[in-house]
Short mmCIF file of C-alpha atoms in Angstrom, two decimals:
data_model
loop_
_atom_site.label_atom_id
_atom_site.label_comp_id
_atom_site.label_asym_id
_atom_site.label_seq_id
_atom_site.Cartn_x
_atom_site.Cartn_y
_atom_site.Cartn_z
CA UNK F 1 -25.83 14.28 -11.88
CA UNK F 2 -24.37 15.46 -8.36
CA UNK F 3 -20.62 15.93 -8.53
CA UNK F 4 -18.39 17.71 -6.31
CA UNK F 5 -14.76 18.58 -7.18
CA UNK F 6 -11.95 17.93 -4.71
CA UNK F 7 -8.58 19.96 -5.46
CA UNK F 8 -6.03 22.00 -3.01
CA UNK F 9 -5.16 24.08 -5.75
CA UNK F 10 -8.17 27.31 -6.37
CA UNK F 11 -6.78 27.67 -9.98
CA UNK F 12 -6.87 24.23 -10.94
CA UNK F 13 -10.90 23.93 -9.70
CA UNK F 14 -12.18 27.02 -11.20
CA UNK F 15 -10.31 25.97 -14.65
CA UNK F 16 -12.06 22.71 -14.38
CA UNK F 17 -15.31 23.72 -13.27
CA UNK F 18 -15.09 26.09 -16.10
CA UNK F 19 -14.60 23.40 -18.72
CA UNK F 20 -17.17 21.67 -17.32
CA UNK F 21 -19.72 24.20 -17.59
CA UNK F 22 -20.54 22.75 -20.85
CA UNK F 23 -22.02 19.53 -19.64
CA UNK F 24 -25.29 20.61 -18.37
CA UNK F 25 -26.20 17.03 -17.00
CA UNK F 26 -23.43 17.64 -14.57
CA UNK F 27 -24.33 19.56 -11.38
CA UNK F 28 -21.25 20.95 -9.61
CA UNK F 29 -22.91 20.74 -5.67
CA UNK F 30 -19.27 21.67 -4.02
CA UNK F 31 -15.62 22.42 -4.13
CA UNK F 32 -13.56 21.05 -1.66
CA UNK F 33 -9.52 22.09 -0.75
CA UNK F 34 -8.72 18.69 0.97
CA UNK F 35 -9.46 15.52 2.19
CA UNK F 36 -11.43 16.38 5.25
CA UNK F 37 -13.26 18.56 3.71
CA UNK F 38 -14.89 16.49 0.97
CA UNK F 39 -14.98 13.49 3.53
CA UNK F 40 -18.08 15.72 5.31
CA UNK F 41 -19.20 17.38 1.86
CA UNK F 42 -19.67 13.89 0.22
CA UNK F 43 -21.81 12.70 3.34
CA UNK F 44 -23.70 16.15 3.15
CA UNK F 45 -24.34 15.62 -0.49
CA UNK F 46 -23.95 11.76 -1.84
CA UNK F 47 -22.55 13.10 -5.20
CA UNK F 48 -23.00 10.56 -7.93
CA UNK F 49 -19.54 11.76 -9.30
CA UNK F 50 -16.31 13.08 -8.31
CA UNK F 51 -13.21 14.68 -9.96
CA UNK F 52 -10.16 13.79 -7.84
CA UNK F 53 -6.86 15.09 -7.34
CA UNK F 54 -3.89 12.66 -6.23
CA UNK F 55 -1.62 14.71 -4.27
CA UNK F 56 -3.10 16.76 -1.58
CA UNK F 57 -1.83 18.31 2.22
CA UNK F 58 -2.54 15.71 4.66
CA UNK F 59 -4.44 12.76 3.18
CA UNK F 60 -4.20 12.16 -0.68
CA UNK F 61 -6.80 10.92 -2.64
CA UNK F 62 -6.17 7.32 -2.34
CA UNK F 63 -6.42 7.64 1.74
CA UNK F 64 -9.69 9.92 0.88
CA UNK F 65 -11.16 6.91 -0.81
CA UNK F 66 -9.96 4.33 1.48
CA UNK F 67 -12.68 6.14 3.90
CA UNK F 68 -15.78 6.19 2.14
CA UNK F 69 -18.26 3.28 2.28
CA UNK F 70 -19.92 4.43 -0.57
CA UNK F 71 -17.70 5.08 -3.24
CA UNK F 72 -19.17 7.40 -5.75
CA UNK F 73 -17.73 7.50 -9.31
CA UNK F 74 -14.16 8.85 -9.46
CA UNK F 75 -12.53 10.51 -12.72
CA UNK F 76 -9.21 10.93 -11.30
CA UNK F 77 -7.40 14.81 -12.44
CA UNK F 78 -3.89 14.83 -11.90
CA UNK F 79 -0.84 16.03 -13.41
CA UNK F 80 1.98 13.95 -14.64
CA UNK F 81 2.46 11.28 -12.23
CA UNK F 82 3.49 7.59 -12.46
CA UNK F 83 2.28 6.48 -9.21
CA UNK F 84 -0.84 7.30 -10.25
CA UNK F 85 -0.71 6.16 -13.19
CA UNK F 86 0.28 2.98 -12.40
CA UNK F 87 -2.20 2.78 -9.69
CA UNK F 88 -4.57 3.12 -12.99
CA UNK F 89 -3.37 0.21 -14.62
CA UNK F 90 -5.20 -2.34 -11.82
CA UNK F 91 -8.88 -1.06 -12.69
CA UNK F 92 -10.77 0.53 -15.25
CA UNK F 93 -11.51 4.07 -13.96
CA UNK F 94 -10.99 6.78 -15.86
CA UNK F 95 -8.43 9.64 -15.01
CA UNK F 96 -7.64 13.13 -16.77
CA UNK F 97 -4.12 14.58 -17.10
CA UNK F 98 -3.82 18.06 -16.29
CA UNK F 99 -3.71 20.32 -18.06
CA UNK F 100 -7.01 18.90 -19.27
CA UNK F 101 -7.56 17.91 -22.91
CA UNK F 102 -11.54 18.89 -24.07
CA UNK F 103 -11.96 16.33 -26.14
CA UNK F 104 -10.89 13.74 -23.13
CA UNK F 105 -12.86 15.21 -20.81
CA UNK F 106 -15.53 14.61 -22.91
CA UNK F 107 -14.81 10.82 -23.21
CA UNK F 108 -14.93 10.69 -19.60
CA UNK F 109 -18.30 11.97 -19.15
CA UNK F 110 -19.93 10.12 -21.57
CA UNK F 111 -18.21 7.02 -20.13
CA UNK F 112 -19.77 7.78 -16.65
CA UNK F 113 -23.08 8.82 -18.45
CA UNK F 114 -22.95 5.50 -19.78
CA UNK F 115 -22.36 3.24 -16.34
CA UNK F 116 -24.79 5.67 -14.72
CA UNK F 117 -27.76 3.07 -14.85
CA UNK F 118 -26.04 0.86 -12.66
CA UNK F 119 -25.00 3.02 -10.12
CA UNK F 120 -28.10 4.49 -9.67
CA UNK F 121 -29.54 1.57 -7.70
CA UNK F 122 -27.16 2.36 -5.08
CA UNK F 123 -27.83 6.10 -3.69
CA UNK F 124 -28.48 5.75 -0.42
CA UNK F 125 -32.00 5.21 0.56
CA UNK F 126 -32.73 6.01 4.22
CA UNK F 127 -32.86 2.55 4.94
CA UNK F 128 -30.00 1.34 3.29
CA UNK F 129 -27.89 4.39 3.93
CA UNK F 130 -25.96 2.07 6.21
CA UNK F 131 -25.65 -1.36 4.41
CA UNK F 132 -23.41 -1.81 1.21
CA UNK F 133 -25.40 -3.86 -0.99
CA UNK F 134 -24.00 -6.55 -3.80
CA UNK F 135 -24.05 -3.63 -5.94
CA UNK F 136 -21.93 -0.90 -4.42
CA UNK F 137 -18.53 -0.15 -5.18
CA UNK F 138 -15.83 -0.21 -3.14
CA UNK F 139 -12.03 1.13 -3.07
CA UNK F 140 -9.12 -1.05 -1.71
CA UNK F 141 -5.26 -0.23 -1.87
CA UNK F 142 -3.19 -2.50 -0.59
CA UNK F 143 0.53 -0.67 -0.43
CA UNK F 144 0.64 0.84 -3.72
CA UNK F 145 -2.28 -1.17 -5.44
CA UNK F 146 -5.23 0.10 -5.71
CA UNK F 147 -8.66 -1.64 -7.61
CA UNK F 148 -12.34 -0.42 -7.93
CA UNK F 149 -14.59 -3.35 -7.82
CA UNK F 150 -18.46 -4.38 -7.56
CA UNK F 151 -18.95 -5.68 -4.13
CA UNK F 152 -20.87 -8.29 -6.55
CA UNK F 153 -17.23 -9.43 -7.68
CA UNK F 154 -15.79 -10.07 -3.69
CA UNK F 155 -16.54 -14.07 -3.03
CA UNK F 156 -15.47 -13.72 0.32
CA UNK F 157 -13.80 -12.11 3.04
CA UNK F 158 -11.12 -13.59 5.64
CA UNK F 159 -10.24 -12.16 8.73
CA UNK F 160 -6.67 -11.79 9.88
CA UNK F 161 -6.07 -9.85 12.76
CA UNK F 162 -6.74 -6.41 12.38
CA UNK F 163 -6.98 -6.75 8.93
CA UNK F 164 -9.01 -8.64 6.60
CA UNK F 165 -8.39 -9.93 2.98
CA UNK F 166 -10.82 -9.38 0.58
CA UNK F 167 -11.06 -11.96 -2.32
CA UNK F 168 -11.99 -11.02 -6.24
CA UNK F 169 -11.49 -11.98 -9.09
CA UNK F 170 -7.56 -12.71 -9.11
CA UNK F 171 -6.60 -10.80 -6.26
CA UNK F 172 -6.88 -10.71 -2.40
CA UNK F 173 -5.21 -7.34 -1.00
CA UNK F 174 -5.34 -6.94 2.70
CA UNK F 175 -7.25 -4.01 4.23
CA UNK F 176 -7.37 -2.98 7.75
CA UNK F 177 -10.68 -3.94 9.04
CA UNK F 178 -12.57 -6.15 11.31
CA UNK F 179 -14.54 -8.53 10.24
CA UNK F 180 -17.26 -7.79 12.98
CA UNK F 181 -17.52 -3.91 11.60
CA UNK F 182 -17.84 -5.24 7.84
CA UNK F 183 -20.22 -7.92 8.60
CA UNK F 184 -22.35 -4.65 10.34
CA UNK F 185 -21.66 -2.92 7.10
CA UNK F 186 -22.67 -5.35 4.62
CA UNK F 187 -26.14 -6.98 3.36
CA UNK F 188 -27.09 -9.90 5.53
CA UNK F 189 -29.10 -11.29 2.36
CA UNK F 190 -26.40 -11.38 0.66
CA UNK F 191 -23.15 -11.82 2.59
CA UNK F 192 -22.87 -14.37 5.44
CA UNK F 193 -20.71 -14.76 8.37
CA UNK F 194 -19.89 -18.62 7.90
CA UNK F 195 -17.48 -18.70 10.85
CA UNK F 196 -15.07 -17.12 12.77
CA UNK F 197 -12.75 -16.24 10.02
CA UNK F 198 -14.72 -15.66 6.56
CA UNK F 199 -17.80 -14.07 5.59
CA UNK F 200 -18.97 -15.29 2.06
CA UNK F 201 -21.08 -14.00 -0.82
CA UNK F 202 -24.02 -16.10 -1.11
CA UNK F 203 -24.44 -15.78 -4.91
CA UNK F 204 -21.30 -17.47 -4.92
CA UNK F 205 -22.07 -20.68 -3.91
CA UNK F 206 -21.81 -23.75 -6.03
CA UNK F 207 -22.33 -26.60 -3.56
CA UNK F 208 -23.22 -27.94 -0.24
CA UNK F 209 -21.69 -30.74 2.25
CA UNK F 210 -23.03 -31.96 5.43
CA UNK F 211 -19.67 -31.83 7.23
CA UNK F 212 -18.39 -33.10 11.07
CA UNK F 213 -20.60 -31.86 13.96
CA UNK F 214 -23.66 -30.55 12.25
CA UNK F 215 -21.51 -28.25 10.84
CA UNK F 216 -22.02 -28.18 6.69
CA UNK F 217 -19.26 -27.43 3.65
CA UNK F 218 -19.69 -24.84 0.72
CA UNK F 219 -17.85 -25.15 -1.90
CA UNK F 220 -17.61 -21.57 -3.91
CA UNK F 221 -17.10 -20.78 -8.01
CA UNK F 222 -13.88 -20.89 -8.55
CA UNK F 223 -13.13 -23.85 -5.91
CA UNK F 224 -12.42 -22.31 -2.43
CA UNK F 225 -14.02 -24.20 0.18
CA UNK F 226 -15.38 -22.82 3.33
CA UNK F 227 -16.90 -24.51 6.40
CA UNK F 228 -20.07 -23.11 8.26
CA UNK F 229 -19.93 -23.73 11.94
CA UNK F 230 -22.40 -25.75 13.40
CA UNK F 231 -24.27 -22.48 15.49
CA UNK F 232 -24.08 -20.83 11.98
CA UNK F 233 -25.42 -23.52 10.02
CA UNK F 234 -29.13 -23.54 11.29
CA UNK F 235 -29.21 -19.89 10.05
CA UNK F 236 -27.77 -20.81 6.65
CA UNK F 237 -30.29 -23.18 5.84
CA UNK F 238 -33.01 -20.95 6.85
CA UNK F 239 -31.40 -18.44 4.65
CA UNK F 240 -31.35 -20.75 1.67
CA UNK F 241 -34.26 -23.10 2.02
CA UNK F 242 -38.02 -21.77 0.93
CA UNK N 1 70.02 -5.23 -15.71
CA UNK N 2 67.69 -5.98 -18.02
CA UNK N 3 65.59 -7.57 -15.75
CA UNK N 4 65.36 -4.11 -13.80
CA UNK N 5 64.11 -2.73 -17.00
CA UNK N 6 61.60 -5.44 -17.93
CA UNK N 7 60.31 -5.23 -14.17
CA UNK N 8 60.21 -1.39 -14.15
CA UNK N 9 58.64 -1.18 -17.42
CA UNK N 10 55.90 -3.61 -16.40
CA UNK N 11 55.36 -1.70 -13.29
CA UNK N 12 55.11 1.45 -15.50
CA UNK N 13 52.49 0.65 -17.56
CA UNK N 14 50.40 -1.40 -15.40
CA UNK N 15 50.20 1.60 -13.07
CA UNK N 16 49.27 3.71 -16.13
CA UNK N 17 46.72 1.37 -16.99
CA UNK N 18 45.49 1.27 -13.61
CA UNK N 19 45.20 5.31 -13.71
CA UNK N 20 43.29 5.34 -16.44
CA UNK N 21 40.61 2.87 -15.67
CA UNK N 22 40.50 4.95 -12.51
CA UNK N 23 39.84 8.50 -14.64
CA UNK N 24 37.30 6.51 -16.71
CA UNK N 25 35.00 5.53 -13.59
CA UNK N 26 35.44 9.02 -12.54
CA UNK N 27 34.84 9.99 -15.94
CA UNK N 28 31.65 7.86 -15.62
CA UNK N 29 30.55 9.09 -12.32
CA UNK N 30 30.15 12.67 -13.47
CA UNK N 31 28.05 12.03 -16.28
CA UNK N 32 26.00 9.84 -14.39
CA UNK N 33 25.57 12.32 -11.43
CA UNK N 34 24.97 15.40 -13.96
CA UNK N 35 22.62 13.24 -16.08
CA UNK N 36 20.68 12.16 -12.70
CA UNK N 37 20.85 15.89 -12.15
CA UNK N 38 19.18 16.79 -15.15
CA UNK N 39 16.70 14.12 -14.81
CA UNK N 40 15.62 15.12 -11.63
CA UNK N 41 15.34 19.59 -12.55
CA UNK N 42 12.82 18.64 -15.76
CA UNK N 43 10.20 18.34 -12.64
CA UNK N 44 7.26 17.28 -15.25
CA UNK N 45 4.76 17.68 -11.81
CA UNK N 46 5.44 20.98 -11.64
CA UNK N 47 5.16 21.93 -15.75
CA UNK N 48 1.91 20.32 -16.56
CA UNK N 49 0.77 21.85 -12.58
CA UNK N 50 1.83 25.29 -13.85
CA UNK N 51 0.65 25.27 -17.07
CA UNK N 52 -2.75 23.98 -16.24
CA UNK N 53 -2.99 26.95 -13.53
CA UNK N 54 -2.13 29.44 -16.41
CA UNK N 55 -4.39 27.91 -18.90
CA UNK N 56 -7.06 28.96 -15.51
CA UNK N 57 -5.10 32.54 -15.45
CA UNK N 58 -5.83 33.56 -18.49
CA UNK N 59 -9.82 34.13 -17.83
CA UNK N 60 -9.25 35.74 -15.03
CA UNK N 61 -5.69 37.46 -14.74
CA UNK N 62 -4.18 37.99 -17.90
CA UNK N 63 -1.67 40.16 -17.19
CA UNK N 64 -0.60 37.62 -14.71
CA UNK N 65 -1.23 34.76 -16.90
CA UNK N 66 1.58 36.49 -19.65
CA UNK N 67 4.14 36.99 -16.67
CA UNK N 68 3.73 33.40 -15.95
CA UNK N 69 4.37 32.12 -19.22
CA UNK N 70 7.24 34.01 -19.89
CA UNK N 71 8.76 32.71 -15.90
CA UNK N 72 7.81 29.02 -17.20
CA UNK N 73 9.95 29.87 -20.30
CA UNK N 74 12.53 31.39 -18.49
CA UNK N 75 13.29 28.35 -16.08
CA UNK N 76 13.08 25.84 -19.44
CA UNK N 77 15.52 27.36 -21.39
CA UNK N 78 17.86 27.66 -17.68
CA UNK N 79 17.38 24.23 -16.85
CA UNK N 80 18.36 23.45 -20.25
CA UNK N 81 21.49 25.31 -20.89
CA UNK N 82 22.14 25.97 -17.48
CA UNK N 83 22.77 21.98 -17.11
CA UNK N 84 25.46 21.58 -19.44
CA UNK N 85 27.58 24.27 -17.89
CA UNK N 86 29.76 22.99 -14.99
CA UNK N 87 29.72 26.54 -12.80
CA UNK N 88 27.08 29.67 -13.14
CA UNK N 89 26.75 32.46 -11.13
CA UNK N 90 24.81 32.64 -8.16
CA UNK N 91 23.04 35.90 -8.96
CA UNK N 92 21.90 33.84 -12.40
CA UNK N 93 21.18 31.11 -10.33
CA UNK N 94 18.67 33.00 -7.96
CA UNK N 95 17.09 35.02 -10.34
CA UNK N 96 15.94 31.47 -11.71
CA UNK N 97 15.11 30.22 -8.00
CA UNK N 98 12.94 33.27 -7.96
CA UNK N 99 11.06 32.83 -11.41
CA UNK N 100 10.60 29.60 -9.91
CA UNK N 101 8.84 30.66 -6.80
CA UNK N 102 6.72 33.31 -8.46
CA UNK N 103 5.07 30.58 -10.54
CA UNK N 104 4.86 28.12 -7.20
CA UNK N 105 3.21 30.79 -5.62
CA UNK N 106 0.30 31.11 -8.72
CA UNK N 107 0.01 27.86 -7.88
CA UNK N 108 -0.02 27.60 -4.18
CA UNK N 109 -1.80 31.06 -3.56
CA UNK N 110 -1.42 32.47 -0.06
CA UNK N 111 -0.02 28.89 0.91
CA UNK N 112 3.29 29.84 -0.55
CA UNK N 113 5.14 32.67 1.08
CA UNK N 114 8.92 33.18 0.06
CA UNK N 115 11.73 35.47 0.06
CA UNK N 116 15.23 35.28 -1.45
CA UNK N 117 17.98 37.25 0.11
CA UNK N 118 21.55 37.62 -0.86
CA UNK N 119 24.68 39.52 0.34
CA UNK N 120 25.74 41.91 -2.89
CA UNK N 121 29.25 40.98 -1.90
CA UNK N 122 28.18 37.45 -3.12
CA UNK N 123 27.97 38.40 -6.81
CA UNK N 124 29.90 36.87 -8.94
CA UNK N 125 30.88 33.74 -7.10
CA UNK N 126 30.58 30.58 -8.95
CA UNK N 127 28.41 27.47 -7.82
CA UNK N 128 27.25 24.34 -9.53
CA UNK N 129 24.08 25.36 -11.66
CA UNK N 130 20.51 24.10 -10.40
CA UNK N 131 22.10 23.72 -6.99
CA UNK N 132 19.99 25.88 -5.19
CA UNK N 133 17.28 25.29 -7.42
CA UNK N 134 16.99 21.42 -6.36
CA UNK N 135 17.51 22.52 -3.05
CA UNK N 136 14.21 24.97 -3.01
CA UNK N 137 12.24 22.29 -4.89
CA UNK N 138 12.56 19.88 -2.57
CA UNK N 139 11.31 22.02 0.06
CA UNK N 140 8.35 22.74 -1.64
CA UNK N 141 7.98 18.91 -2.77
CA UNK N 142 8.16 17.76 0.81
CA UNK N 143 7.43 20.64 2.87
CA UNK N 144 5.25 23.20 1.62
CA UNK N 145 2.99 21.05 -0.49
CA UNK N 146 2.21 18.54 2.61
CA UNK N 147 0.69 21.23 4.68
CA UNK N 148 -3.22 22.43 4.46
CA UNK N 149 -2.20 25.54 5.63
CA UNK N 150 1.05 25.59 3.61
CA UNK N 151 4.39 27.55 4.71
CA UNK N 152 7.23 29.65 4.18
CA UNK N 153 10.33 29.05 2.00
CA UNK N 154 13.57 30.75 2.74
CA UNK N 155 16.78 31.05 0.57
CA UNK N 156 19.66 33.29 2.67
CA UNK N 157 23.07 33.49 0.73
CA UNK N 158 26.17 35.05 2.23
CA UNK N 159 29.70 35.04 2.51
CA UNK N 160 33.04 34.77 4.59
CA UNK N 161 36.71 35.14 2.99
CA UNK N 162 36.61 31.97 1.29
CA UNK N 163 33.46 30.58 1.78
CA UNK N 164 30.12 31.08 0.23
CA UNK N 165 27.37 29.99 2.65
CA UNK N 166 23.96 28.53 1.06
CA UNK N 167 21.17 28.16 2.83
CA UNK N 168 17.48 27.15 2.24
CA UNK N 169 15.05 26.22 4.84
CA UNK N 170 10.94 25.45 4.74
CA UNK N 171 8.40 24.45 7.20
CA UNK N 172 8.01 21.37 7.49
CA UNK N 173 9.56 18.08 9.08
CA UNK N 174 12.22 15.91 8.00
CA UNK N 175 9.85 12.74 7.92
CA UNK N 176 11.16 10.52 5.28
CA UNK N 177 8.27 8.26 6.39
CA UNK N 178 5.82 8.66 3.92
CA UNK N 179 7.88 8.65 0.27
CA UNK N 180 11.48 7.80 1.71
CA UNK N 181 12.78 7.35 -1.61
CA UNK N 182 12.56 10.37 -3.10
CA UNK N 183 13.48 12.18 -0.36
CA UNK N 184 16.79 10.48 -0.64
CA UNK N 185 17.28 11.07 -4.59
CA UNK N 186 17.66 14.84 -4.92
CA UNK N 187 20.00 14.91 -1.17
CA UNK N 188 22.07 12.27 -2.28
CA UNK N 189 22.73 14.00 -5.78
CA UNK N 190 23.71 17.13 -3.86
CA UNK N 191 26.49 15.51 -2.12
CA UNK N 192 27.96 13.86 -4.95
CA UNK N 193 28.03 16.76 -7.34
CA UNK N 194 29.64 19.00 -4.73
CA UNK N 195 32.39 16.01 -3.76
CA UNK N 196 33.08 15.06 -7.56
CA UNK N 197 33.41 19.43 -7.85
CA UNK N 198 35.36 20.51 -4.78
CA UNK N 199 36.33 17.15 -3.34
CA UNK N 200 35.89 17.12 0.60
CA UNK N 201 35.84 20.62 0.49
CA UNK N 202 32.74 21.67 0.14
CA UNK N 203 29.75 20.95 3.19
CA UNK N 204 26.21 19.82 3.53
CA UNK N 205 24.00 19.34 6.07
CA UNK N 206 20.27 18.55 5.93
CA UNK N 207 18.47 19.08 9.59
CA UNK N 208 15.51 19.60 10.83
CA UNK N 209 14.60 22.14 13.91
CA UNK N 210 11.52 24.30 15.31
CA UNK N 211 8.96 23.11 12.97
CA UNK N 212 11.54 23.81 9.89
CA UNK N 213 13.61 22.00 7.64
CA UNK N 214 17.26 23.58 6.93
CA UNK N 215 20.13 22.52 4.39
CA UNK N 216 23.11 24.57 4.33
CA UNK N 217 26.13 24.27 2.00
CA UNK N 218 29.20 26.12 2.12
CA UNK N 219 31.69 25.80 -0.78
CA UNK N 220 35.19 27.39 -1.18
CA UNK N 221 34.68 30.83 -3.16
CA UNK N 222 35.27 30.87 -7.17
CA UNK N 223 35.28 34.36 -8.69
CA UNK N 224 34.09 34.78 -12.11
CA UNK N 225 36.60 37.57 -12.90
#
């Protein structure tokens, strides 16, 4: 498994690429200082895994993460720090305290060892370097909350102004976006642009309404209702008919 | 005539009373301030940072792996018995500001660059322990560690007749933008310890200028002889 590991601190990389040295089915492809620099080595390399430190010069970890599409697996390393840590408590990552225990470390990488089945069904192909499929993962912080989720999980998105607000499970933080650029980014199989303001996950839907001017109603799990404009509608019913 | 005594009497103690609810919210400032002080020096960030750059030391330096340990040891036992005293000297106090910035800069490599300078005529003269030592950690906190290419760290004491003249200053910009909180813990600690300790006449100013962040304190001049 690919992995690079981001830290501004030499020290605190060689000690962990030294403890990892042990793991042979991890493949350290990089080191990287800062943010900018793993932005280009993760789009040289599409690591399967990362180790991340929190706070960095110029953009932390959380901002790195805010700009990748593809979001490879993340073990957070960071010292004693309850921002992070309470970041932590939204999702179910894993993160290592520095100074880094072994036996921890070694939970961690049989945890991602575990999930890696999953994830490998979304390393970029050539073709699909450029779409996020149902199964990616994405990052989103929203002031100081931050979740990992399945793209599988996100029932919809709403546009509002510059930003958009993506829905899962329980929550539905705001993330500046367009909804034009994400509808580019995303799998047109899968996610479709019902009208001006929402794009919705197809697997999603529960029902359908004819509603006013040829326009139709779908209702999603979990009871939002969205309304398909009439121009889009045509396409949605050649989308889910035969 | 009794009445004058009754009325002065009553006067009498309810001023009394009033003076000594007065010394016990004073009373309860200063602990708060000192135990916000202490609070804030046991910096767990930069423990479990320096240790874990040690523990990476000791493969490959460890001559400079022992040093460190025995620094890290050095500035525990200060900032605990250091804290409970209510003046130190400043000699004791740099020699702990520079045990401090040794270990930063095993940490921060050729990002760090520092240099501690003091007038000899300056030994001797009391200040309020950790002072300094806040003062240079903050820099590093909000300056130094912000910066790809990191900085330099400056600590320049000297003296007048009755003044003792502090003064620390970093790269780096006074941007409270980013974490405005925390910025604001540490300064605002500063200023109360040195009003509740030399009330009003004591200074501090936090500026910034030229790509670099100053704060200067001067406080009147206690010998320890």
């Amino acid at each position: 498994m690919k992995a690079i590991i981001i830290d501004d601190e030499r020290l605190a990389r060689k000690e962990l690429r030294s403890l990892l040295n042990k793991y042979h089915e991890i493949e350290i492809v990089d080191e990287c200082a800062n943010a900018g620099e793993a932005l280009s080595s993760i789009d040289n390399h599409h690591p399967e895994l990362i180790f991340l430190d929190i706070q960095m010069p110029g953009h932390n970890g959380f901002e790195l993460l805010n700009q990748l599409d593809h979001v490879p697996k993340v073990i957070f390393v960071t010292a004693y720090d309850e921002y992070a840590i309470r970041a932590f408590e939204v999702n179910a990552l894993d993160y290592l305290l520095k100074p880094v225990n072994p036996e921890r470390l070694d939970e961690a990488i049989a945890k991602v060892s575990r999930s890696k089945s999953s994830f490998s069904q979304s390393i970029p192909t050539e073709e699909a370097t450029h779409k996020l499929t149902e199964n990616d993962q994405i990052f989103l912080k929203d002031g100081e909350k931050c979740w990992f989720t399945s793209l599988k999980d996100v029932r919809m998105f709403e546009s509002e102004g510059n930003y958009v607000r993506v829905y899962f499970n329980e929550y539905k933080p705001l993330v500046l976006k367009s909804l034009n650029s994400l509808e580019e980014r995303l799998d047109p199989k899968v996610y479709f642009r019902a009208n001006r303001k929402f794009i919705i996950n197809l697997k999603w839907v529960s029902g359908i309404e004819n509603w006013f001017n040829g326009g139709l109603q779908v209702q999603l799990r979990g009871g939002d209702k969205i309304e398909i404009s009439r121009r889009q509608a045509a396409r949605f019913r050649d989308l889910m008919s035969l | 005539m009794i009445w004058c005594l009754v009325y002065f009497a009553f006067h009498f103690f309810e001023r009394s009373r009033n003076e000594e609810i007065k010394n016990l919210r004073l009373e309860a400032m200063r602990t708060e301030v000192e135990l916000n002080n202490l609070k804030s020096q046991l910096n767990p960030h930069f423990m479990f940072n320096s240790m874990n750059s040690i523990r990476a030391l000791i493969d490959e330096n460890p001559v400079i792996a022992k040093e460190s340990i025995t620094k890290l040891s050095n500035i525990l036992r200060n900032t605990l018995l250091m804290g409970r005293k209510r003046l130190v000297g400043i000699e004791e106090e740099l020699s702990l500001v520079e045990d401090y910035l040794r270990l930063e800069q095993v940490r921060y490599e050729e990002r760090l660059r520092a240099k501690v300078e003091m007038d000899p005529s300056c030994i001797g003269c009391l200040i309020p322990p950790l002072m300094v030592q806040t003062l240079v950690e903050n820099g590093i906190k909000h300056g130094i560690s912000k910066l790809p290419l990191g900085g330099e760290i400056n600590v320049i004491v000297s003296r007048t007749d009755r003044m003792l003249s502090i003064s620390v200053e970093n790269t780096g910009t006074l941007s409270g933008s980013d974490n405005p909180q925390s910025t604001g813990i540490g300064i605002a600690n500063t200023r109360q310890r040195l009003e509740l300790i030399y009330e009003g006449k004591a200074t501090f100013d936090l500026f910034a200028s030229d790509g670099k962040v100053h704060a200067h304190i001067t406080l009147p001049i206690q010998n320890n002889l």
